[in-house]
Amino acid sequence: MRIFLAAVFVLAGVGASADSIPLTAVNKASAVIDRAIKAYGGAEVLAGITTAVQQGTFTNFATYQSRRPGPPWDKSTVARLNVVDFAQMAAYTSNQGEGGGFVTDGATLLTADGNYNINRRQNTLTPIPQADFNATVGPFVRITPVLLLRNLMQRRHTSHWLGEAEVDGAKADIVTLVMEVGPALSLYIDQKSGLLSKAERVFPPFGQVEYRYLDYKEVDGIPVHQRFELFANGEPNMTAELGPLKLNQPVDQYFSLPADMLLREAVPPDPLSASKLAEGVYLVGGSGTYALFVESEGEVIAIGGTAGIAQRIKVLRNQGVDGPVRYGVLTHHHNDHLLGVAAYADEGAEMVGHQAHEAVIRGTVEHEIMLTTVVDRHSLGSGANRVELYDIGPTPHVEHVLVAYLPQHKMLFQADHSGIGRTGPVGKGQPVTVALHAAVKRLGLDVNRYVSAHSPRVLTQAELDEAVRRATEAD
């Protein structure tokens, strides 16, 4: 009882201070939200939205993920269909496109009867054991203002007014939206029209994502944008030309499982762990990012620069490997494969990367680093655990990429060029798979184990051969 009364007194004290910054922020946000709700058809209309369907053509800019280290960035186009049933908590998202050496033709399906990844290219269904409805529909909601306003109306108690700013010459109020999943959004709501003009999210340490909502058109009394743009740290990342937004239409036809598809086992959890592949050779990682650690001459050669290198080194130490990290090999210039530079530098390691990537590697940290550059091939260590580095580019993914070959173990570590799933039988390889296979053959490397920067699955040469055969056979 005392705790309850204390809370009442505290709240009463807050209420008495009409000029307090928190109270002003809450009250101002409420007024802005009311104006926006009215602009989007009113509370009854927003609350009455039960289903939404929209098709669109999305152009992706491969920012820091292109075949070359700098702009102009590569572009790829994806046809996307988003379907959501809020009442039944069901969702269907379909994507078809090609880019970066990968062909996409699949969908995600969430229903009360089960959750699946659908791969039409492989003709497979894979259960999703821990699917999250809000995480699945979040990307659709964030690019659709009327659905954002529906969410904002439901969660307005979490909202604060942050201030005002100009967007394309028009003043806008900024209010926060804390969605069920992910970082909060800052919504820019035009002071005159009440329409959402843009939104922002911050992802430490990567930076800021900005959403722009363009070319509004009134459909059945609701303003709907026809075009969308997304920026990452101020650089274009995606544009979309959107088809009609269909609200409160029947959607049951999207939620039935496709017939005659092969059911694969669910992808198991991927906790941080170490796997000993040979004497002094360890694959360490989890959550889809792995590095290879090789003991040689009392030192460690680390290969791969994906996220969490510092934690992976700790796991390596728990395996009894205590030699210093002498080298940190960076396979290529994509930003998700350079996250480990700082961790390697903290270990006092010398970086090794392709000559074409020197500037972007050095640019990942503010201080000087030791860096050896490779043109075609390079050798590290000696004896049974000698590591040979080869540039297998150009490939459909990048112009230059280093693979690490351990000749004594007939083992090859590669990044982004497997294209083979974590579970089930080997299916149709991706264009990057074909490129990797051709490079190994061209170089005359004797490989029987392929290790990946993004999967704990170790592939045999026979499995890679089969994936390429399926990829190149006539449909």
Short mmCIF file of C-alpha atoms in Angstrom, two decimals:
data_model
loop_
_atom_site.label_atom_id
_atom_site.label_comp_id
_atom_site.label_asym_id
_atom_site.label_seq_id
_atom_site.Cartn_x
_atom_site.Cartn_y
_atom_site.Cartn_z
CA MET A 1 0.00 0.00 0.00
CA ARG A 2 2.83 2.41 0.83
CA ILE A 3 4.37 1.85 -2.62
CA PHE A 4 1.03 2.61 -4.30
CA LEU A 5 0.56 5.83 -2.36
CA ALA A 6 4.12 6.92 -3.11
CA ALA A 7 3.49 6.40 -6.80
CA VAL A 8 0.33 8.50 -6.58
CA PHE A 9 2.20 11.33 -4.88
CA VAL A 10 4.95 11.23 -7.50
CA LEU A 11 2.44 11.34 -10.33
CA ALA A 12 0.57 14.14 -8.65
CA GLY A 13 3.81 16.09 -8.41
CA VAL A 14 4.49 15.64 -12.09
CA GLY A 15 0.99 16.74 -12.99
CA ALA A 16 1.37 19.93 -11.00
CA SER A 17 4.32 21.06 -13.12
CA ALA A 18 2.64 22.10 -16.36
CA ASP A 19 5.88 23.42 -17.78
CA SER A 20 7.94 20.24 -17.28
CA ILE A 21 9.76 19.08 -20.39
CA PRO A 22 8.46 15.45 -20.24
CA LEU A 23 4.85 16.56 -19.84
CA THR A 24 5.17 19.05 -22.68
CA ALA A 25 6.67 16.34 -24.89
CA VAL A 26 3.80 13.94 -24.16
CA ASN A 27 1.03 16.52 -24.57
CA LYS A 28 2.51 17.94 -27.76
CA ALA A 29 2.88 14.42 -29.20
CA SER A 30 -0.75 13.70 -28.43
CA ALA A 31 -1.92 16.78 -30.33
CA VAL A 32 0.27 15.92 -33.35
CA ILE A 33 -0.97 12.32 -33.33
CA ASP A 34 -4.60 13.47 -33.24
CA ARG A 35 -3.98 15.65 -36.30
CA ALA A 36 -2.32 12.78 -38.16
CA ILE A 37 -5.09 10.32 -37.27
CA LYS A 38 -7.64 12.74 -38.73
CA ALA A 39 -5.55 13.14 -41.90
CA TYR A 40 -5.50 9.37 -42.44
CA GLY A 41 -9.26 8.93 -42.20
CA GLY A 42 -9.90 9.04 -38.48
CA ALA A 43 -9.56 6.66 -35.55
CA GLU A 44 -12.47 4.47 -36.61
CA VAL A 45 -10.99 3.89 -40.07
CA LEU A 46 -7.50 3.10 -38.74
CA ALA A 47 -8.83 0.79 -36.03
CA GLY A 48 -10.96 -0.97 -38.65
CA ILE A 49 -7.99 -2.04 -40.80
CA THR A 50 -7.84 -5.83 -40.53
CA THR A 51 -5.99 -6.81 -43.71
CA ALA A 52 -3.58 -5.14 -46.14
CA VAL A 53 -2.17 -6.26 -49.50
CA GLN A 54 0.34 -4.45 -51.69
CA GLN A 55 2.64 -5.31 -54.57
CA GLY A 56 5.68 -3.26 -55.48
CA THR A 57 8.86 -3.16 -57.52
CA PHE A 58 11.83 -2.48 -55.27
CA THR A 59 15.19 -1.28 -56.57
CA ASN A 60 18.00 -2.00 -54.11
CA PHE A 61 21.27 -0.09 -54.08
CA ALA A 62 24.08 -2.35 -52.87
CA THR A 63 25.55 0.35 -50.63
CA TYR A 64 28.95 -0.89 -49.38
CA GLN A 65 27.88 -4.28 -50.80
CA SER A 66 28.66 -3.79 -54.50
CA ARG A 67 31.13 -5.63 -56.68
CA ARG A 68 33.47 -2.63 -56.34
CA PRO A 69 34.44 -0.91 -53.07
CA GLY A 70 32.88 2.47 -53.89
CA PRO A 71 30.03 4.14 -55.77
CA PRO A 72 28.26 4.01 -58.09
CA TRP A 73 26.60 1.17 -56.21
CA ASP A 74 25.22 -1.87 -57.99
CA LYS A 75 21.45 -2.06 -58.36
CA SER A 76 19.06 -4.99 -58.31
CA THR A 77 15.30 -5.20 -58.70
CA VAL A 78 12.93 -7.31 -56.61
CA ALA A 79 9.22 -7.87 -57.15
CA ARG A 80 7.60 -8.04 -53.71
CA LEU A 81 4.13 -8.89 -52.47
CA ASN A 82 3.20 -8.06 -48.87
CA VAL A 83 0.07 -9.50 -47.28
CA VAL A 84 -0.96 -9.16 -43.63
CA ASP A 85 -4.01 -10.20 -41.64
CA PHE A 86 -3.82 -8.38 -38.32
CA ALA A 87 -6.88 -10.10 -36.86
CA GLN A 88 -5.52 -13.60 -37.50
CA MET A 89 -1.84 -12.59 -37.00
CA ALA A 90 -1.04 -14.11 -40.39
CA ALA A 91 1.46 -12.80 -42.93
CA TYR A 92 2.80 -13.62 -46.38
CA THR A 93 5.79 -11.92 -48.01
CA SER A 94 6.97 -13.01 -51.47
CA ASN A 95 10.19 -11.88 -53.19
CA GLN A 96 11.47 -12.54 -56.70
CA GLY A 97 14.66 -11.05 -58.07
CA GLU A 98 18.38 -11.38 -58.66
CA GLY A 99 21.44 -9.50 -57.48
CA GLY A 100 24.93 -9.93 -56.08
CA GLY A 101 25.26 -13.39 -57.58
CA PHE A 102 22.10 -14.73 -55.90
CA VAL A 103 18.69 -15.58 -57.35
CA THR A 104 15.72 -15.08 -55.02
CA ASP A 105 12.37 -16.76 -55.58
CA GLY A 106 10.63 -17.45 -52.32
CA ALA A 107 8.31 -16.35 -49.57
CA THR A 108 7.72 -16.29 -45.84
CA LEU A 109 4.38 -17.61 -44.60
CA LEU A 110 3.06 -17.21 -41.05
CA THR A 111 -0.32 -18.70 -40.09
CA ALA A 112 -1.97 -20.24 -37.05
CA ASP A 113 -1.32 -23.66 -38.61
CA GLY A 114 2.44 -23.18 -39.02
CA ASN A 115 5.23 -20.91 -40.17
CA TYR A 116 7.41 -21.63 -43.20
CA ASN A 117 10.08 -20.32 -45.51
CA ILE A 118 9.05 -21.18 -49.07
CA ASN A 119 11.84 -21.62 -51.63
CA ARG A 120 10.30 -21.93 -55.06
CA ARG A 121 13.70 -22.18 -56.72
CA GLN A 122 14.53 -25.26 -54.64
CA ASN A 123 10.89 -26.42 -54.37
CA THR A 124 11.21 -26.69 -50.57
CA LEU A 125 9.34 -25.76 -47.40
CA THR A 126 11.34 -25.11 -44.23
CA PRO A 127 9.55 -24.66 -40.90
CA ILE A 128 10.33 -21.52 -38.88
CA PRO A 129 10.28 -22.73 -35.26
CA GLN A 130 10.24 -19.33 -33.53
CA ALA A 131 8.54 -17.01 -35.99
CA ASP A 132 7.58 -13.55 -34.70
CA PHE A 133 4.54 -11.93 -36.30
CA ASN A 134 5.54 -8.37 -35.42
CA ALA A 135 9.10 -8.85 -36.67
CA THR A 136 7.77 -10.35 -39.92
CA VAL A 137 5.26 -7.61 -40.73
CA GLY A 138 7.42 -4.78 -39.38
CA PRO A 139 9.19 -4.06 -42.71
CA PHE A 140 5.82 -3.72 -44.48
CA VAL A 141 4.39 -1.51 -41.74
CA ARG A 142 7.44 0.77 -41.72
CA ILE A 143 7.12 1.56 -45.43
CA THR A 144 3.32 2.08 -45.29
CA PRO A 145 2.23 5.32 -43.56
CA VAL A 146 -1.39 4.34 -42.95
CA LEU A 147 -0.21 1.18 -41.17
CA LEU A 148 2.34 3.19 -39.20
CA LEU A 149 -0.45 5.54 -38.10
CA ARG A 150 -2.55 2.54 -37.10
CA ASN A 151 0.37 1.32 -34.98
CA LEU A 152 1.03 4.82 -33.59
CA MET A 153 -2.60 5.17 -32.56
CA GLN A 154 -2.41 1.89 -30.65
CA ARG A 155 0.90 2.76 -28.97
CA ARG A 156 0.52 6.50 -28.52
CA HIS A 157 1.16 6.17 -24.79
CA THR A 158 4.83 5.56 -25.63
CA SER A 159 5.16 8.61 -27.89
CA HIS A 160 7.00 11.88 -27.24
CA TRP A 161 7.35 15.08 -29.26
CA LEU A 162 10.99 15.69 -30.19
CA GLY A 163 10.70 19.03 -31.92
CA GLU A 164 10.11 20.30 -35.43
CA ALA A 165 12.10 20.33 -38.68
CA GLU A 166 11.75 21.18 -42.35
CA VAL A 167 11.16 18.39 -44.86
CA ASP A 168 11.31 19.53 -48.49
CA GLY A 169 10.58 23.09 -47.41
CA ALA A 170 7.57 22.24 -45.24
CA LYS A 171 7.55 22.25 -41.44
CA ALA A 172 6.97 18.94 -39.70
CA ASP A 173 6.55 17.85 -36.08
CA ILE A 174 8.66 14.92 -34.95
CA VAL A 175 7.12 12.29 -32.68
CA THR A 176 8.44 8.93 -31.57
CA LEU A 177 6.94 5.52 -32.23
CA VAL A 178 8.18 2.57 -30.22
CA MET A 179 7.09 -0.46 -32.24
CA GLU A 180 6.92 -3.97 -30.82
CA VAL A 181 10.28 -4.94 -32.33
CA GLY A 182 13.45 -2.99 -33.11
CA PRO A 183 14.71 0.56 -32.52
CA ALA A 184 12.19 3.36 -32.12
CA LEU A 185 11.11 5.44 -35.10
CA SER A 186 11.08 9.21 -35.31
CA LEU A 187 8.07 10.18 -37.42
CA TYR A 188 8.00 13.51 -39.29
CA ILE A 189 4.37 14.65 -39.60
CA ASP A 190 3.61 17.62 -41.84
CA GLN A 191 2.16 20.49 -39.78
CA LYS A 192 -0.35 21.50 -42.45
CA SER A 193 -1.51 18.23 -44.01
CA GLY A 194 -0.95 15.89 -41.07
CA LEU A 195 0.66 13.38 -43.44
CA LEU A 196 3.78 11.41 -42.68
CA SER A 197 6.61 12.71 -44.88
CA LYS A 198 9.53 10.70 -43.51
CA ALA A 199 10.75 8.52 -40.64
CA GLU A 200 14.13 7.72 -39.13
CA ARG A 201 15.65 4.88 -37.09
CA VAL A 202 19.10 4.64 -35.51
CA PHE A 203 21.04 1.36 -35.43
CA PRO A 204 24.17 1.73 -33.29
CA PRO A 205 26.96 1.40 -34.33
CA PHE A 206 25.92 1.21 -38.00
CA GLY A 207 24.14 4.56 -38.22
CA GLN A 208 20.79 5.93 -39.35
CA VAL A 209 18.13 4.69 -41.73
CA GLU A 210 15.73 7.21 -43.29
CA TYR A 211 12.36 6.41 -44.90
CA ARG A 212 10.72 8.85 -47.34
CA TYR A 213 7.03 8.64 -48.32
CA LEU A 214 6.27 10.32 -51.65
CA ASP A 215 3.49 11.03 -54.17
CA TYR A 216 0.39 10.69 -52.00
CA LYS A 217 -2.91 9.87 -53.65
CA GLU A 218 -6.28 9.52 -51.95
CA VAL A 219 -7.75 6.01 -52.21
CA ASP A 220 -11.21 5.43 -50.70
CA GLY A 221 -10.77 8.47 -48.48
CA ILE A 222 -7.30 7.43 -47.21
CA PRO A 223 -4.08 9.11 -48.39
CA VAL A 224 -1.73 6.44 -49.78
CA HIS A 225 1.81 7.08 -51.03
CA GLN A 226 2.79 5.72 -54.44
CA ARG A 227 6.56 5.86 -54.05
CA PHE A 228 9.03 5.10 -51.29
CA GLU A 229 12.74 5.78 -50.76
CA LEU A 230 15.15 4.52 -48.15
CA PHE A 231 18.54 6.01 -47.25
CA ALA A 232 21.32 4.48 -45.15
CA ASN A 233 23.54 7.09 -43.51
CA GLY A 234 22.37 9.60 -46.10
CA GLU A 235 23.07 7.40 -49.13
CA PRO A 236 20.33 5.92 -51.36
CA ASN A 237 19.65 2.33 -50.36
CA MET A 238 16.27 1.48 -51.89
CA THR A 239 13.46 2.93 -53.97
CA ALA A 240 10.06 1.41 -54.63
CA GLU A 241 7.22 1.94 -57.08
CA LEU A 242 4.14 0.70 -55.29
CA GLY A 243 0.92 -0.78 -56.59
CA PRO A 244 -2.51 -0.15 -55.06
CA LEU A 245 -2.78 -0.65 -51.30
CA LYS A 246 -5.78 -2.92 -50.77
CA LEU A 247 -7.30 -2.73 -47.30
CA ASN A 248 -9.84 -5.04 -45.69
CA GLN A 249 -9.92 -7.41 -48.65
CA PRO A 250 -10.16 -11.25 -48.39
CA VAL A 251 -6.65 -12.71 -48.03
CA ASP A 252 -7.23 -16.38 -47.22
CA GLN A 253 -5.97 -17.40 -50.68
CA TYR A 254 -2.44 -16.31 -49.73
CA PHE A 255 -2.22 -18.45 -46.61
CA SER A 256 -2.43 -21.99 -47.96
CA LEU A 257 0.73 -24.08 -48.27
CA PRO A 258 1.90 -24.74 -51.84
CA ALA A 259 1.45 -28.35 -52.92
CA ASP A 260 4.14 -30.83 -53.95
CA MET A 261 7.04 -29.14 -52.19
CA LEU A 262 9.74 -30.99 -50.26
CA LEU A 263 9.58 -30.47 -46.49
CA ARG A 264 12.99 -29.74 -45.02
CA GLU A 265 13.93 -29.88 -41.37
CA ALA A 266 13.84 -26.62 -39.47
CA VAL A 267 17.11 -24.73 -39.24
CA PRO A 268 18.47 -25.42 -35.73
CA PRO A 269 19.59 -22.66 -33.34
CA ASP A 270 23.03 -21.29 -34.11
CA PRO A 271 24.69 -20.45 -30.76
CA LEU A 272 28.25 -19.19 -30.49
CA SER A 273 30.51 -22.25 -30.49
CA ALA A 274 33.79 -23.71 -31.74
CA SER A 275 34.26 -26.72 -34.00
CA LYS A 276 37.67 -28.38 -34.35
CA LEU A 277 38.10 -29.25 -38.03
CA ALA A 278 41.70 -30.48 -37.83
CA GLU A 279 44.64 -30.27 -35.46
CA GLY A 280 45.04 -26.55 -34.78
CA VAL A 281 42.14 -25.57 -37.07
CA TYR A 282 38.90 -24.21 -35.59
CA LEU A 283 35.70 -22.81 -37.05
CA VAL A 284 34.25 -20.41 -34.46
CA GLY A 285 30.99 -18.50 -34.67
CA GLY A 286 27.23 -18.43 -34.41
CA SER A 287 24.15 -16.52 -35.56
CA GLY A 288 25.28 -16.86 -39.18
CA THR A 289 28.80 -15.40 -38.88
CA TYR A 290 31.94 -17.56 -38.65
CA ALA A 291 35.72 -17.16 -38.73
CA LEU A 292 38.41 -19.76 -39.26
CA PHE A 293 41.36 -19.82 -36.82
CA VAL A 294 44.53 -21.67 -37.75
CA GLU A 295 47.46 -22.31 -35.39
CA SER A 296 50.80 -22.10 -37.12
CA GLU A 297 54.28 -21.71 -35.60
CA GLY A 298 52.83 -20.81 -32.20
CA GLU A 299 50.73 -18.00 -33.68
CA VAL A 300 47.15 -17.75 -34.92
CA ILE A 301 46.03 -16.91 -38.45
CA ALA A 302 42.44 -15.62 -38.28
CA ILE A 303 40.42 -15.67 -41.50
CA GLY A 304 37.22 -13.70 -41.91
CA GLY A 305 36.15 -10.31 -40.56
CA THR A 306 32.42 -10.64 -39.86
CA ALA A 307 30.68 -9.45 -36.69
CA GLY A 308 31.69 -10.53 -33.21
CA ILE A 309 35.37 -11.30 -33.79
CA ALA A 310 36.30 -10.32 -30.22
CA GLN A 311 33.80 -12.83 -28.82
CA ARG A 312 35.00 -15.49 -31.25
CA ILE A 313 38.57 -15.02 -30.09
CA LYS A 314 37.41 -15.56 -26.49
CA VAL A 315 35.74 -18.83 -27.52
CA LEU A 316 38.95 -19.84 -29.29
CA ARG A 317 40.92 -19.21 -26.08
CA ASN A 318 38.54 -21.56 -24.25
CA GLN A 319 39.74 -24.29 -26.62
CA GLY A 320 43.24 -23.94 -25.18
CA VAL A 321 44.61 -21.88 -28.06
CA ASP A 322 46.73 -19.20 -26.41
CA GLY A 323 49.09 -18.05 -29.19
CA PRO A 324 48.85 -14.42 -30.33
CA VAL A 325 46.66 -13.54 -33.31
CA ARG A 326 49.35 -12.74 -35.87
CA TYR A 327 47.17 -12.11 -38.93
CA GLY A 328 43.57 -11.08 -39.56
CA VAL A 329 42.63 -12.04 -43.13
CA LEU A 330 39.80 -10.00 -44.68
CA THR A 331 38.13 -11.82 -47.55
CA HIS A 332 36.64 -8.79 -49.32
CA HIS A 333 35.48 -5.20 -48.99
CA HIS A 334 31.80 -5.59 -48.04
CA ASN A 335 31.09 -3.74 -44.81
CA ASP A 336 29.78 -6.79 -42.95
CA HIS A 337 33.13 -8.49 -43.62
CA LEU A 338 35.20 -5.62 -42.24
CA LEU A 339 33.58 -5.39 -38.80
CA GLY A 340 36.43 -7.45 -37.34
CA VAL A 341 39.22 -5.00 -38.26
CA ALA A 342 39.07 -3.13 -34.94
CA ALA A 343 39.06 -6.38 -32.94
CA TYR A 344 42.07 -7.72 -34.84
CA ALA A 345 43.88 -4.42 -34.36
CA ASP A 346 43.22 -4.63 -30.62
CA GLU A 347 44.95 -8.03 -30.70
CA GLY A 348 47.97 -6.45 -32.37
CA ALA A 349 47.33 -8.44 -35.54
CA GLU A 350 48.44 -7.51 -39.03
CA MET A 351 45.59 -7.25 -41.52
CA VAL A 352 45.77 -9.07 -44.83
CA GLY A 353 43.47 -8.05 -47.68
CA HIS A 354 43.33 -7.54 -51.40
CA GLN A 355 45.24 -4.60 -52.81
CA ALA A 356 42.07 -3.16 -54.38
CA HIS A 357 40.48 -2.95 -50.92
CA GLU A 358 43.31 -1.16 -49.08
CA ALA A 359 41.54 2.19 -48.78
CA VAL A 360 38.25 0.78 -47.49
CA ILE A 361 40.04 -1.52 -45.02
CA ARG A 362 42.08 1.35 -43.61
CA GLY A 363 38.95 3.50 -43.49
CA THR A 364 37.17 1.20 -41.05
CA VAL A 365 39.22 2.50 -38.09
CA GLU A 366 40.55 5.94 -37.23
CA HIS A 367 44.06 4.84 -36.26
CA GLU A 368 46.83 3.30 -38.34
CA ILE A 369 46.85 -0.46 -38.82
CA MET A 370 49.40 -2.93 -40.13
CA LEU A 371 48.24 -4.15 -43.53
CA THR A 372 49.67 -6.54 -46.09
CA THR A 373 47.99 -6.42 -49.48
CA VAL A 374 47.53 -9.32 -51.88
CA VAL A 375 47.25 -9.17 -55.66
CA ASP A 376 46.77 -12.75 -56.88
CA ARG A 377 48.03 -15.07 -54.14
CA HIS A 378 49.87 -15.03 -50.84
CA SER A 379 51.06 -17.57 -48.27
CA LEU A 380 50.92 -17.40 -44.45
CA GLY A 381 52.41 -19.75 -41.89
CA SER A 382 54.20 -22.98 -42.68
CA GLY A 383 54.10 -26.73 -42.21
CA ALA A 384 50.88 -28.70 -41.88
CA ASN A 385 48.83 -25.55 -41.24
CA ARG A 386 50.18 -23.37 -44.01
CA VAL A 387 47.50 -21.08 -45.42
CA GLU A 388 47.42 -20.10 -49.08
CA LEU A 389 45.32 -17.11 -50.11
CA TYR A 390 43.93 -16.82 -53.65
CA ASP A 391 41.91 -14.10 -55.34
CA ILE A 392 39.13 -15.96 -57.17
CA GLY A 393 37.57 -12.82 -58.65
CA PRO A 394 35.91 -11.58 -60.64
CA THR A 395 32.71 -13.31 -59.56
CA PRO A 396 29.02 -12.29 -59.76
CA HIS A 397 29.38 -11.08 -56.16
CA VAL A 398 32.64 -9.07 -56.16
CA GLU A 399 35.51 -8.16 -58.44
CA HIS A 400 38.10 -9.43 -55.94
CA VAL A 401 37.68 -11.92 -53.10
CA LEU A 402 40.24 -13.95 -51.17
CA VAL A 403 39.72 -17.59 -50.26
CA ALA A 404 41.97 -19.42 -47.79
CA TYR A 405 43.24 -22.85 -48.79
CA LEU A 406 44.87 -25.28 -46.36
CA PRO A 407 46.57 -27.77 -48.73
CA GLN A 408 47.54 -30.30 -46.05
CA HIS A 409 43.92 -30.56 -44.94
CA LYS A 410 42.35 -30.13 -48.42
CA MET A 411 40.18 -27.43 -46.85
CA LEU A 412 39.01 -24.10 -48.27
CA PHE A 413 37.41 -21.19 -46.39
CA GLN A 414 35.22 -18.85 -48.43
CA ALA A 415 32.82 -15.99 -47.81
CA ASP A 416 29.51 -15.38 -49.62
CA HIS A 417 30.17 -17.93 -52.39
CA SER A 418 28.52 -21.12 -51.17
CA GLY A 419 24.83 -20.38 -51.68
CA ILE A 420 23.88 -23.71 -50.08
CA GLY A 421 21.45 -23.96 -47.15
CA ARG A 422 22.36 -25.04 -43.65
CA THR A 423 20.09 -28.08 -43.62
CA GLY A 424 18.77 -30.78 -45.90
CA PRO A 425 20.06 -32.22 -49.14
CA VAL A 426 22.06 -30.05 -51.52
CA GLY A 427 19.81 -28.24 -53.96
CA LYS A 428 20.37 -25.93 -56.91
CA GLY A 429 23.46 -23.81 -56.44
CA GLN A 430 23.50 -20.05 -56.86
CA PRO A 431 25.52 -18.18 -59.52
CA VAL A 432 28.16 -17.58 -56.82
CA THR A 433 28.34 -21.35 -56.23
CA VAL A 434 29.11 -21.90 -59.89
CA ALA A 435 31.80 -19.20 -59.76
CA LEU A 436 33.46 -20.76 -56.71
CA HIS A 437 33.43 -24.21 -58.29
CA ALA A 438 34.98 -22.88 -61.52
CA ALA A 439 37.70 -20.97 -59.63
CA VAL A 440 38.78 -24.02 -57.64
CA LYS A 441 38.98 -26.04 -60.82
CA ARG A 442 40.88 -23.27 -62.62
CA LEU A 443 43.44 -23.01 -59.81
CA GLY A 444 43.84 -26.77 -59.60
CA LEU A 445 43.17 -26.89 -55.84
CA ASP A 446 42.59 -30.29 -54.27
CA VAL A 447 39.64 -29.58 -51.96
CA ASN A 448 37.34 -31.97 -50.13
CA ARG A 449 35.98 -29.61 -47.44
CA TYR A 450 34.47 -26.15 -47.94
CA VAL A 451 34.05 -23.95 -44.87
CA SER A 452 31.88 -20.82 -44.88
CA ALA A 453 31.86 -17.39 -43.24
CA HIS A 454 28.06 -17.59 -42.91
CA SER A 455 27.27 -21.20 -42.04
CA PRO A 456 28.50 -23.97 -39.75
CA ARG A 457 27.84 -26.49 -42.51
CA VAL A 458 31.01 -28.02 -43.97
CA LEU A 459 30.51 -29.06 -47.59
CA THR A 460 32.27 -31.81 -49.48
CA GLN A 461 33.52 -31.48 -53.04
CA ALA A 462 30.84 -33.97 -54.09
CA GLU A 463 28.14 -31.72 -52.59
CA LEU A 464 29.49 -28.67 -54.38
CA ASP A 465 29.65 -30.64 -57.63
CA GLU A 466 26.00 -31.65 -57.19
CA ALA A 467 24.88 -28.07 -56.46
CA VAL A 468 26.59 -26.84 -59.63
CA ARG A 469 25.16 -29.68 -61.70
CA ARG A 470 21.66 -28.77 -60.55
CA ALA A 471 22.28 -25.07 -61.19
CA THR A 472 23.48 -25.58 -64.73
CA GLU A 473 21.12 -28.32 -65.88
CA ALA A 474 18.27 -27.32 -68.19
CA ASP A 475 14.99 -26.53 -66.45
#
